[in-house]
Amino acid sequence: RLSSFEATLLSVPTRLIVYIMSFWSLQDIIALEAASVVLHNIIEYYKSRVWNPDIFFRPWFIDNPRQFREILRDCGAVVSGSQITQFLDRSRYPGSDMDVFLRVGGLPQMGRWLQGQGYNYTSHSRTYQSFRQSVLRMSNKVITERSSGDYPVKGVFNYHRFVASPTTIFIQKIQLVTVDLNPIHHILFDFHSTAVMNFMTFNAVTSIFPLSTFILHKSYVVKNRSESAAQSSRWKAKYRDRGFRLV
């Protein structure tokens, strides 16, 4: 026999179920999923809507969210940073960029695909204006230099596009962060704190510290590389504003 709680959930439209559960904590969702078969099925539906990469990426790639994941696979790339923290935490950071981490070999294909999706490449170099010129320069740099354990980021390629909503026009920004090691290793060993150690590959999403990040909203500062006081203050203030306690 159904409980009154189960009967109520089954009687409302599915979109309302998603809305109601958006106010539940992750602990509540985990506990209720194990309470009964009915609740398990309801929460499985909720998970399929809220933690669905294709739905999450749709605002960025309206026609091709699934193809984006295929490009991640082909380029050996991962998405990390604030977008994946938002995805797992069911939160939104307005105006935040998407950070894609990859090695130089995946740059040409990823860049061409983004341009095909309406994104424009923005060069900050007076010498290397085009994407092709910048990639060739980056390739030569990676070939001729030794791998730097000190700072594995070799370059950042910026893309943007303007998107119109009913009330305003806003900019979507994607950064292709080129590293000279496995992108996942860069996330594990070079990110500034544990709250951002989350990443999405073409077929999986991983959080290294899910309890402290998404239950306790606590972030442990782990970056031991040199950075200016201003740089440190900026990212710490940003994550405090997003509700994290830094330890």
Short mmCIF file of N, CA and C in Angstrom, two decimals, residues 5-6 8-11 14 17-18 21 29 32-50:
data_model
loop_
_atom_site.label_atom_id
_atom_site.label_comp_id
_atom_site.label_asym_id
_atom_site.label_seq_id
_atom_site.Cartn_x
_atom_site.Cartn_y
_atom_site.Cartn_z
N PHE A 5 2.61 10.12 1.38
CA PHE A 5 3.70 10.86 0.74
C PHE A 5 3.94 10.35 -0.68
N GLU A 6 4.00 9.03 -0.83
CA GLU A 6 4.19 8.44 -2.15
C GLU A 6 3.01 8.75 -3.07
N THR A 8 1.03 11.29 -2.97
CA THR A 8 1.07 12.70 -3.35
C THR A 8 2.06 12.92 -4.49
N LEU A 9 3.24 12.35 -4.36
CA LEU A 9 4.25 12.52 -5.41
C LEU A 9 3.79 11.93 -6.74
N LEU A 10 3.11 10.79 -6.67
CA LEU A 10 2.64 10.15 -7.90
C LEU A 10 1.49 10.90 -8.55
N SER A 11 0.83 11.76 -7.79
CA SER A 11 -0.35 12.45 -8.32
C SER A 11 -0.02 13.78 -8.99
N THR A 14 5.14 15.56 -13.52
CA THR A 14 6.56 15.25 -13.35
C THR A 14 7.41 16.52 -13.22
N ILE A 17 7.44 17.47 -9.69
CA ILE A 17 8.32 16.61 -8.89
C ILE A 17 9.75 17.13 -8.94
N VAL A 18 10.21 17.48 -10.15
CA VAL A 18 11.56 18.01 -10.30
C VAL A 18 11.71 19.30 -9.50
N MET A 21 11.76 18.50 -5.63
CA MET A 21 12.99 17.84 -5.18
C MET A 21 14.20 18.76 -5.27
N ILE A 29 17.70 13.00 -0.58
CA ILE A 29 17.49 12.24 -1.82
C ILE A 29 18.08 10.84 -1.69
N LEU A 32 15.85 8.80 0.84
CA LEU A 32 14.53 8.45 0.34
C LEU A 32 14.59 7.43 -0.79
N GLU A 33 15.66 7.46 -1.56
CA GLU A 33 15.78 6.51 -2.66
C GLU A 33 15.81 5.07 -2.16
N ALA A 34 16.32 4.90 -0.94
CA ALA A 34 16.41 3.55 -0.37
C ALA A 34 15.19 3.17 0.46
N ALA A 35 14.22 4.09 0.57
CA ALA A 35 13.09 3.85 1.48
C ALA A 35 12.05 2.89 0.91
N SER A 36 11.82 2.94 -0.40
CA SER A 36 10.83 2.06 -1.01
C SER A 36 11.06 1.98 -2.51
N VAL A 37 10.44 1.00 -3.13
CA VAL A 37 10.57 0.85 -4.59
C VAL A 37 9.95 2.05 -5.30
N VAL A 38 8.82 2.52 -4.81
CA VAL A 38 8.14 3.66 -5.44
C VAL A 38 9.02 4.90 -5.39
N LEU A 39 9.55 5.21 -4.21
CA LEU A 39 10.41 6.39 -4.08
C LEU A 39 11.69 6.23 -4.89
N HIS A 40 12.20 5.03 -4.94
CA HIS A 40 13.39 4.77 -5.75
C HIS A 40 13.12 5.13 -7.22
N ASN A 41 11.99 4.70 -7.74
CA ASN A 41 11.65 4.97 -9.14
C ASN A 41 11.42 6.46 -9.40
N ILE A 42 10.78 7.13 -8.44
CA ILE A 42 10.55 8.57 -8.59
C ILE A 42 11.88 9.32 -8.61
N ILE A 43 12.77 8.95 -7.71
CA ILE A 43 14.06 9.64 -7.63
C ILE A 43 14.94 9.30 -8.82
N GLU A 44 14.82 8.09 -9.34
CA GLU A 44 15.56 7.75 -10.56
C GLU A 44 15.13 8.66 -11.71
N TYR A 45 13.83 8.95 -11.79
CA TYR A 45 13.36 9.88 -12.82
C TYR A 45 13.96 11.26 -12.58
N TYR A 46 13.94 11.72 -11.32
CA TYR A 46 14.51 13.03 -10.99
C TYR A 46 15.98 13.10 -11.40
N LYS A 47 16.73 12.07 -11.08
CA LYS A 47 18.15 12.03 -11.43
C LYS A 47 18.36 12.08 -12.94
N SER A 48 17.47 11.41 -13.67
CA SER A 48 17.62 11.38 -15.14
C SER A 48 17.38 12.75 -15.76
N ARG A 49 16.70 13.63 -15.04
CA ARG A 49 16.46 14.98 -15.53
C ARG A 49 17.51 15.97 -15.04
N VAL A 50 17.86 15.88 -13.78
CA VAL A 50 18.74 16.89 -13.18
C VAL A 50 20.21 16.60 -13.44
#
